[in-house]
Tab-separated table of N, CA, C and O in Angstrom:
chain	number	residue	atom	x	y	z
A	1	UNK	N	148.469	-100.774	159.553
A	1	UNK	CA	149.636	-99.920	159.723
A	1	UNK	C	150.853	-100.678	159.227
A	1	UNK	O	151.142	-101.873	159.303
A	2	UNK	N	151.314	-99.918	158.840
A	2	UNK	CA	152.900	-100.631	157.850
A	2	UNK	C	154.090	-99.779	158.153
A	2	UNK	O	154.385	-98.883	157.362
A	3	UNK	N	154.744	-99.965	159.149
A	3	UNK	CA	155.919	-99.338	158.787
A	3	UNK	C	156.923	-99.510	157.702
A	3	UNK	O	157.118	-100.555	157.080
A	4	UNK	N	157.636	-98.199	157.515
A	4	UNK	CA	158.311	-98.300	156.284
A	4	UNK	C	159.609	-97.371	156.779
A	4	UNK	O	159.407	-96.271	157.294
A	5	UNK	N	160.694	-97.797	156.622
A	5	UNK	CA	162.031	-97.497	157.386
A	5	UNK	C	162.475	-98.507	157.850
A	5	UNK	O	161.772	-99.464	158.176
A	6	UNK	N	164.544	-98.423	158.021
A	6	UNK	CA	165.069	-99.405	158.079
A	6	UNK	C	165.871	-98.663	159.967
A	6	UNK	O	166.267	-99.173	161.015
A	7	UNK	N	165.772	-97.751	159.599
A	7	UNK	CA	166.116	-97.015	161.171
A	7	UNK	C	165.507	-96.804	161.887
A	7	UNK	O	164.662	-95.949	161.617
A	8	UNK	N	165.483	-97.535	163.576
A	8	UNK	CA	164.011	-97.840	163.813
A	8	UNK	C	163.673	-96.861	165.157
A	8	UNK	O	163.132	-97.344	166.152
A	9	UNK	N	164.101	-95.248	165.063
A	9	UNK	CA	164.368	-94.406	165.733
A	9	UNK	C	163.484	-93.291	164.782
A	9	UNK	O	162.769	-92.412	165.262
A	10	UNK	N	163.666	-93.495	163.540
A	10	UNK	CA	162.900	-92.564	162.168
A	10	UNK	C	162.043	-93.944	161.402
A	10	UNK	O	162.603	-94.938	160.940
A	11	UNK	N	160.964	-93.753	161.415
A	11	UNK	CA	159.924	-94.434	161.248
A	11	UNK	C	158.744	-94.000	160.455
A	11	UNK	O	157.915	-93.590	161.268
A	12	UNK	N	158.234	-93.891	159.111
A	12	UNK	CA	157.133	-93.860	158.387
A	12	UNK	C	156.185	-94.796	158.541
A	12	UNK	O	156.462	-95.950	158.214
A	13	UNK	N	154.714	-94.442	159.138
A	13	UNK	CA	153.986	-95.448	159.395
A	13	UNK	C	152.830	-95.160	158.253
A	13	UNK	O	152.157	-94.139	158.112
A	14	UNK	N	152.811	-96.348	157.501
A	14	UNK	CA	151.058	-96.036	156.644
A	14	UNK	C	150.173	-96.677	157.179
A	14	UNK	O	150.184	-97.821	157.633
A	15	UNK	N	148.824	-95.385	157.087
A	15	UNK	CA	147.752	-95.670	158.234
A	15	UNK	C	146.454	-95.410	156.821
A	15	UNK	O	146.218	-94.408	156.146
A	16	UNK	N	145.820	-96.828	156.808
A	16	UNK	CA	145.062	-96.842	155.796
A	16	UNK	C	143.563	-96.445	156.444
A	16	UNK	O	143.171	-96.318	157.605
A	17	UNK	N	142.992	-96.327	155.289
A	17	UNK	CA	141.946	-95.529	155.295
A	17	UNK	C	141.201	-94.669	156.517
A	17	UNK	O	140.165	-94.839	157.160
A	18	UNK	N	142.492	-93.429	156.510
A	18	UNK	CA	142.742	-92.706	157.681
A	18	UNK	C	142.818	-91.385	157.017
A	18	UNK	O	143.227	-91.605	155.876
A	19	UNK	N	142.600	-89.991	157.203
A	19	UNK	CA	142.607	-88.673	157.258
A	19	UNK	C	143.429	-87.850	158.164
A	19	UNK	O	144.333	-88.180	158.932
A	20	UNK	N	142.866	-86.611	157.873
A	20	UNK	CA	143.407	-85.456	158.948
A	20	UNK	C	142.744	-85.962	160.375
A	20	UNK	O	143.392	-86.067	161.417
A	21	UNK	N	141.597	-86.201	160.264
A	21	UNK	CA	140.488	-86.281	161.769
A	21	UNK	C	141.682	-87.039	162.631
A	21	UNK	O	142.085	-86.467	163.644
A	22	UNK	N	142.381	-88.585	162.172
A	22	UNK	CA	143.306	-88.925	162.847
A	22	UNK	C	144.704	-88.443	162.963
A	22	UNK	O	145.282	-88.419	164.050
A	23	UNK	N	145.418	-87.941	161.514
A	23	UNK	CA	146.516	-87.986	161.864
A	23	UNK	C	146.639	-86.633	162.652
A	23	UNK	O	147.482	-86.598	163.549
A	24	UNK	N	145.885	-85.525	162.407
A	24	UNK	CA	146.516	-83.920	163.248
A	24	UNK	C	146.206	-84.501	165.036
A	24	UNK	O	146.921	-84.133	165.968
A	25	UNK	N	145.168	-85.324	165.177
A	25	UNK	CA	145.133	-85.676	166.757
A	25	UNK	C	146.174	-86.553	167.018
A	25	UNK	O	146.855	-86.379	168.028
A	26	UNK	N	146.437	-87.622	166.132
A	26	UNK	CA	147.821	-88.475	166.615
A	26	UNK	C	149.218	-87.666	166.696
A	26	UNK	O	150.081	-88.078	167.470
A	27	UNK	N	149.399	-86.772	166.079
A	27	UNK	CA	150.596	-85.942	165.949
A	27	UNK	C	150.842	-85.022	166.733
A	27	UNK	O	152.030	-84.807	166.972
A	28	UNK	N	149.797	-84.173	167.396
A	28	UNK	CA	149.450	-83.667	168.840
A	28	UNK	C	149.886	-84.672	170.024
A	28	UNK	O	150.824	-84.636	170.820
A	29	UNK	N	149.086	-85.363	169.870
A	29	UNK	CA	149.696	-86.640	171.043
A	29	UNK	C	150.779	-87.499	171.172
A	29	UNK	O	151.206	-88.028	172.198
A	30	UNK	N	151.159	-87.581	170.090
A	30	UNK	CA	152.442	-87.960	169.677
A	30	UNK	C	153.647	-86.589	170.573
A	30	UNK	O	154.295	-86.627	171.619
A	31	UNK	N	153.497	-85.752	169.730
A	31	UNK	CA	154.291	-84.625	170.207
A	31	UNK	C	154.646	-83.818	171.251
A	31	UNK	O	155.470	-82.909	171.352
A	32	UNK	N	153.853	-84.331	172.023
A	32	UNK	CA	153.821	-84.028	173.886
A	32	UNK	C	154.660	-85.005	174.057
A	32	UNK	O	155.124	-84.759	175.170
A	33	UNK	N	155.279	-86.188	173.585
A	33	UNK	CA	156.899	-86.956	174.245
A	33	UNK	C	157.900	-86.025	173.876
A	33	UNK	O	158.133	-85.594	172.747
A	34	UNK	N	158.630	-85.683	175.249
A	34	UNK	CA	159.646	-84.986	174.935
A	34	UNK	C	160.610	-86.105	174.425
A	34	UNK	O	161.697	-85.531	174.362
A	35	UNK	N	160.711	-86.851	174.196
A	35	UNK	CA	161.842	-87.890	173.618
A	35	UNK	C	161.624	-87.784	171.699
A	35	UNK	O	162.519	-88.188	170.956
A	36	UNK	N	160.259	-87.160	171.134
A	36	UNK	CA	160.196	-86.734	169.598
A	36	UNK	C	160.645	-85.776	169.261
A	36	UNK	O	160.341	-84.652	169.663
A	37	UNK	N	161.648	-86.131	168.266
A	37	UNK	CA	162.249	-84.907	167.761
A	37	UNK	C	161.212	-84.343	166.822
A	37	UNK	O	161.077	-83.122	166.741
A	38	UNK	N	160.568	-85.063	166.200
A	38	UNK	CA	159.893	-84.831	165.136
A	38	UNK	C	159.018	-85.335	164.629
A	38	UNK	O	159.484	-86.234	163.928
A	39	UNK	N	157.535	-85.287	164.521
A	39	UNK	CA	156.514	-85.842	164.119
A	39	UNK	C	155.706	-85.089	163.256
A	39	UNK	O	155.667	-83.862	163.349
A	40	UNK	N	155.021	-85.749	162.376
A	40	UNK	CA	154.340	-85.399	160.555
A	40	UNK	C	153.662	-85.985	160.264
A	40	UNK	O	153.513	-86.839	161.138
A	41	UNK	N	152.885	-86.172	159.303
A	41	UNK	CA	152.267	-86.405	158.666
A	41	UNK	C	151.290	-85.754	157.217
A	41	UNK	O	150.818	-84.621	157.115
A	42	UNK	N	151.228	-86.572	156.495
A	42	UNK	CA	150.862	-86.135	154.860
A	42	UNK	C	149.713	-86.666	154.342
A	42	UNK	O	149.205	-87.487	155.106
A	43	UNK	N	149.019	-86.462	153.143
A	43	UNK	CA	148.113	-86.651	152.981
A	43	UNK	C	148.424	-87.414	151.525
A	43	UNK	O	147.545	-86.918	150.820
A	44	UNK	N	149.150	-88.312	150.696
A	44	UNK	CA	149.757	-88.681	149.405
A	44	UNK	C	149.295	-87.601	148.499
A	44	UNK	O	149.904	-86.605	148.108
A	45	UNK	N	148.020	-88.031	148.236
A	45	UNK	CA	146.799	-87.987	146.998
A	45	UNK	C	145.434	-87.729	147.808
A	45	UNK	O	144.958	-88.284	148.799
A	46	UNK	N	144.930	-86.517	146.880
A	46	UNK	CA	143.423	-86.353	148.051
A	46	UNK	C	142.471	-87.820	147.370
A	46	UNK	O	141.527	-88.307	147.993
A	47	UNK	N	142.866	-88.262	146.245
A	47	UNK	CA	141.821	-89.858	145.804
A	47	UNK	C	142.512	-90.844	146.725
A	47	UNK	O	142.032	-91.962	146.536
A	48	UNK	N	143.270	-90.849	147.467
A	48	UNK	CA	143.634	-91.919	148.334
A	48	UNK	C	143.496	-92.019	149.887
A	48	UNK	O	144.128	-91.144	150.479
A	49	UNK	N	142.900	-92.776	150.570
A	49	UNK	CA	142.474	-92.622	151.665
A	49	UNK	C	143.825	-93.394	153.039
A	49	UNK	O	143.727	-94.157	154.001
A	50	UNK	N	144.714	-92.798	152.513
A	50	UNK	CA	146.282	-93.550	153.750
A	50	UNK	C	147.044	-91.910	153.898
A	50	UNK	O	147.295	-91.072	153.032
A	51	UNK	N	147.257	-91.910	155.347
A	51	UNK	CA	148.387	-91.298	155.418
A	51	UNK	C	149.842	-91.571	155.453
A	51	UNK	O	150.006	-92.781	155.606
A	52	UNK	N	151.097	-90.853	155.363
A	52	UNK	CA	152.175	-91.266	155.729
A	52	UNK	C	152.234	-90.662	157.134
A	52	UNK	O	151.965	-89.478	157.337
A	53	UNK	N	152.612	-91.555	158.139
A	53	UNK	CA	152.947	-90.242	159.432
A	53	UNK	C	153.823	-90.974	160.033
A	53	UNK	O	153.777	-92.099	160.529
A	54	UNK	N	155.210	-89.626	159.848
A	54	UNK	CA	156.535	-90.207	160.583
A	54	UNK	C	156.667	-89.574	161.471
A	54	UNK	O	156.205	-88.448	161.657
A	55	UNK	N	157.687	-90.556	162.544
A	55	UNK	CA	157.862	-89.812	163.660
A	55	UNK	C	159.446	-90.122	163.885
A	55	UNK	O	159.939	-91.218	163.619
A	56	UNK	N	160.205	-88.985	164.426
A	56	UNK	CA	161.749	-89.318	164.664
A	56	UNK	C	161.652	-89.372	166.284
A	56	UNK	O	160.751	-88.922	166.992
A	57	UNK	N	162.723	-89.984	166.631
A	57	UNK	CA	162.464	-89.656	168.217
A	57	UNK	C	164.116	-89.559	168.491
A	57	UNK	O	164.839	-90.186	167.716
A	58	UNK	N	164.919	-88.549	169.911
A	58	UNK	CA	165.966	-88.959	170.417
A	58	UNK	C	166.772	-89.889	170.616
A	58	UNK	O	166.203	-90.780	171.246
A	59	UNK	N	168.189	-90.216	170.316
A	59	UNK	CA	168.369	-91.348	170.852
A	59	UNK	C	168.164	-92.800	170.381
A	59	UNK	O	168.417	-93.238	169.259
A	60	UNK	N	167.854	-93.214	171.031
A	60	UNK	CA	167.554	-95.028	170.950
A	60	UNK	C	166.666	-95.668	170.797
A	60	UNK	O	166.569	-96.755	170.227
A	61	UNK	N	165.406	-94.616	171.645
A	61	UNK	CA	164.056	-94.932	171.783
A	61	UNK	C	163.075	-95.081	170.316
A	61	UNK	O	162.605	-94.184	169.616
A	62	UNK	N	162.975	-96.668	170.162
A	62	UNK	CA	162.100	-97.118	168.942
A	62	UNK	C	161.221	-96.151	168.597
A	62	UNK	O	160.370	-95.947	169.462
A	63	UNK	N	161.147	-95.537	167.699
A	63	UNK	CA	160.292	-94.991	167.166
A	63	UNK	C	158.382	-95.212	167.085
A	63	UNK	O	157.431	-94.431	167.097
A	64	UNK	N	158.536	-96.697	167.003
A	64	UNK	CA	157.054	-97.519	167.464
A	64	UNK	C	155.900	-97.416	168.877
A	64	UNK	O	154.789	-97.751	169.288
A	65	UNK	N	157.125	-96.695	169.191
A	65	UNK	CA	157.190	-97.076	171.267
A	65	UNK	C	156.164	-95.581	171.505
A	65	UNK	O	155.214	-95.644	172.286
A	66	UNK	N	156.513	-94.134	170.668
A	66	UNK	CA	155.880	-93.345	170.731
A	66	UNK	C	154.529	-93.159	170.417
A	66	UNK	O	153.565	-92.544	170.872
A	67	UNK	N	154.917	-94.257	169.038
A	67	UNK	CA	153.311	-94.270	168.142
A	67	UNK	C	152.316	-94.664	169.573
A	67	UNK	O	151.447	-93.971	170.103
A	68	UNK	N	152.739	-95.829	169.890
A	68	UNK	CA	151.903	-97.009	170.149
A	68	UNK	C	151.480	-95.960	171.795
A	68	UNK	O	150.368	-96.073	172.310
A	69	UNK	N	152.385	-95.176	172.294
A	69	UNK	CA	151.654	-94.600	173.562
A	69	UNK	C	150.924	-93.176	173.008
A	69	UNK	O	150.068	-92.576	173.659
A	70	UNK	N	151.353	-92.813	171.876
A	70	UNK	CA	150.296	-91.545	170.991
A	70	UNK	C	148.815	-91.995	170.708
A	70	UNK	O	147.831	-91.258	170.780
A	71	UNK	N	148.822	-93.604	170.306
A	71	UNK	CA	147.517	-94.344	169.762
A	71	UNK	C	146.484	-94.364	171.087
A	71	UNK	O	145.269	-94.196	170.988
A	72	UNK	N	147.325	-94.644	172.564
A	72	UNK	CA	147.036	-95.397	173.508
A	72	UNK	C	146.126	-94.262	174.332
A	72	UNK	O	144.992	-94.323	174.805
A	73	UNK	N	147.206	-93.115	174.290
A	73	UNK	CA	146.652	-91.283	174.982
A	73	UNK	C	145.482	-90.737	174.343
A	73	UNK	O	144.600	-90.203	175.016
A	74	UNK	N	145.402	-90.853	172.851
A	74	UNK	CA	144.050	-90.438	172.454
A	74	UNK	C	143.243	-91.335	172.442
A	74	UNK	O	142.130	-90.957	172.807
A	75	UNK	N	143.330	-92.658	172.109
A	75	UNK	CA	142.102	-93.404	172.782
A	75	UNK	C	141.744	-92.946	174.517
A	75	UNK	O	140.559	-92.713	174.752
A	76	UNK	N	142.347	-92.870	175.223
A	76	UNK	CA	142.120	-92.439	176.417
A	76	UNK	C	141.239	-90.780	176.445
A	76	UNK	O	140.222	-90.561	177.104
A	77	UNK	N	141.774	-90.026	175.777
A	77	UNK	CA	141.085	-88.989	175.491
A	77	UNK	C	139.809	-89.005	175.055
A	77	UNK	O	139.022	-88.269	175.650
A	78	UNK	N	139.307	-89.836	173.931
A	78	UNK	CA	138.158	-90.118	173.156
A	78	UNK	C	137.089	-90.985	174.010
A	78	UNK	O	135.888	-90.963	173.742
A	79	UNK	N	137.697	-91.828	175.170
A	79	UNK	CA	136.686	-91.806	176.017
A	79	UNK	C	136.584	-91.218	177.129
A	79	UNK	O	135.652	-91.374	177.918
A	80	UNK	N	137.352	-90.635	177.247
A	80	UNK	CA	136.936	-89.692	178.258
A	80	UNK	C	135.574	-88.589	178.018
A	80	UNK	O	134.769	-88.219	178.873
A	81	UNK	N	135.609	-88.362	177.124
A	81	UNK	CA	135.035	-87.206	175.934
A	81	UNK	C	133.794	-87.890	175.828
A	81	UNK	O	132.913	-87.392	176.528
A	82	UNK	N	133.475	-88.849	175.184
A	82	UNK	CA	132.624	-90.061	175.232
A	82	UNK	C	131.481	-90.183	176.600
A	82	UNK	O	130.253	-90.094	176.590
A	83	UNK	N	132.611	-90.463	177.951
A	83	UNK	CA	132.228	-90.710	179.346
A	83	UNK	C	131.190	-89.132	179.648
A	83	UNK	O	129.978	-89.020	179.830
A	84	UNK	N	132.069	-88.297	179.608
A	84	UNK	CA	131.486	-86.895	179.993
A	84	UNK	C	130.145	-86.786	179.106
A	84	UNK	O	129.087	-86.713	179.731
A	85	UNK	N	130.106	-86.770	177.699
A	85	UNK	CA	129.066	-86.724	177.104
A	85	UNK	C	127.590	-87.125	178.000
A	85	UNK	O	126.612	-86.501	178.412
A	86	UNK	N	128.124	-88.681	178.023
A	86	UNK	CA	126.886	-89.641	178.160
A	86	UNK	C	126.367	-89.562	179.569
A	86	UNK	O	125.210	-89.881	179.842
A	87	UNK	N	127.421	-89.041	180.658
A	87	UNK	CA	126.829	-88.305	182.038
A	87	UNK	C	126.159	-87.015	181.732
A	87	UNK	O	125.346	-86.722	182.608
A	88	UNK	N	126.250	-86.078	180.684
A	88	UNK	CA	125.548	-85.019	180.713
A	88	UNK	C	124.288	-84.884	180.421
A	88	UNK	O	123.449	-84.078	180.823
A	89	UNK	N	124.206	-86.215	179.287
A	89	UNK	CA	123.398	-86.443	178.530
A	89	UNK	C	122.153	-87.378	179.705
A	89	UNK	O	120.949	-87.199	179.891
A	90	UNK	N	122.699	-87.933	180.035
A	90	UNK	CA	121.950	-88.505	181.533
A	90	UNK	C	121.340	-88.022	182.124
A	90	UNK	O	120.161	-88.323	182.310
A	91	UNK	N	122.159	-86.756	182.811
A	91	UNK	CA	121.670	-86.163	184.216
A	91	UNK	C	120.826	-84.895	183.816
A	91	UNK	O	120.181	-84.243	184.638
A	92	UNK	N	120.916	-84.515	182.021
A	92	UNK	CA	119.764	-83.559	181.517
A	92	UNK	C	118.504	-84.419	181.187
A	92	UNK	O	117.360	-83.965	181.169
A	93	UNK	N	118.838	-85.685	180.934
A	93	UNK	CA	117.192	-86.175	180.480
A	93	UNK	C	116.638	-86.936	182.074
A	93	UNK	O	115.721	-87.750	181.954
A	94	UNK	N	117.073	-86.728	183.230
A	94	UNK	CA	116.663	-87.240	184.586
A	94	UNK	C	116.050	-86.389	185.175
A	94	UNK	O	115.622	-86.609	186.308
C-alpha cells in the first residue's frame, strides 16, 4: 500500500495486486465511518492488477486512521464468516 497525497485528511491509497473482490468490500466498510466524507475506488487498466482507493474524511481525522479500521472491520467480518462456516460444517458431518 502506498499512499499518494500531500493532505493527509484526502488520501489515495495504491493497493497492489488487488481487485473489486477487495476494494467494493473495503469501501463499504470504510463508509459506515460517519467521519468519511467520501470513499472510491478505481480500477486504472483492466491489464493491471492495483487499485486506486481514496478516501476523504471530515475535519482533521487522518485519512489512514479510517483505512486502517475499514482493513481491521472486514478482516473481522471474514472470520467471522470463516468461524460460522467451519461450525456448520462440523455439526453436519457429526
Amino acid at each position: 500500500v502506498q499512499p499518494d497525497g500531500t493532505d493527509g485528511n484526502c488520501v489515495t491509497f495504491v493497493l497492489h495486486d488487488e481487485d473489486h473482490t477487495l476494494g467494493n468490500s473495503l469501501r463499504y466498510m470504510v463508509m459506515k465511518n460517519p467521519d468519511v466524507e467520501f470513499c472510491g475506488y478505481c480500477i486504472t487498466h483492466p491489464s493491471e492488477s492495483k487499485i486506486n482507493f481514496r478516501i476523504q474524511t471530515r475535519g482533521a481525522l487522518p485519512a489512514v486512521e479510517p483505512f486502517r479500521k475499514g482493513l481491521n472491520d472486514l478482516m473481522g467480518v471474514c472470520q467471522h464468516v470463516l468461524n460460522t462456516f467451519e461450525v456448520r460444517l462440523f455439526l453436519k458431518s457429526s
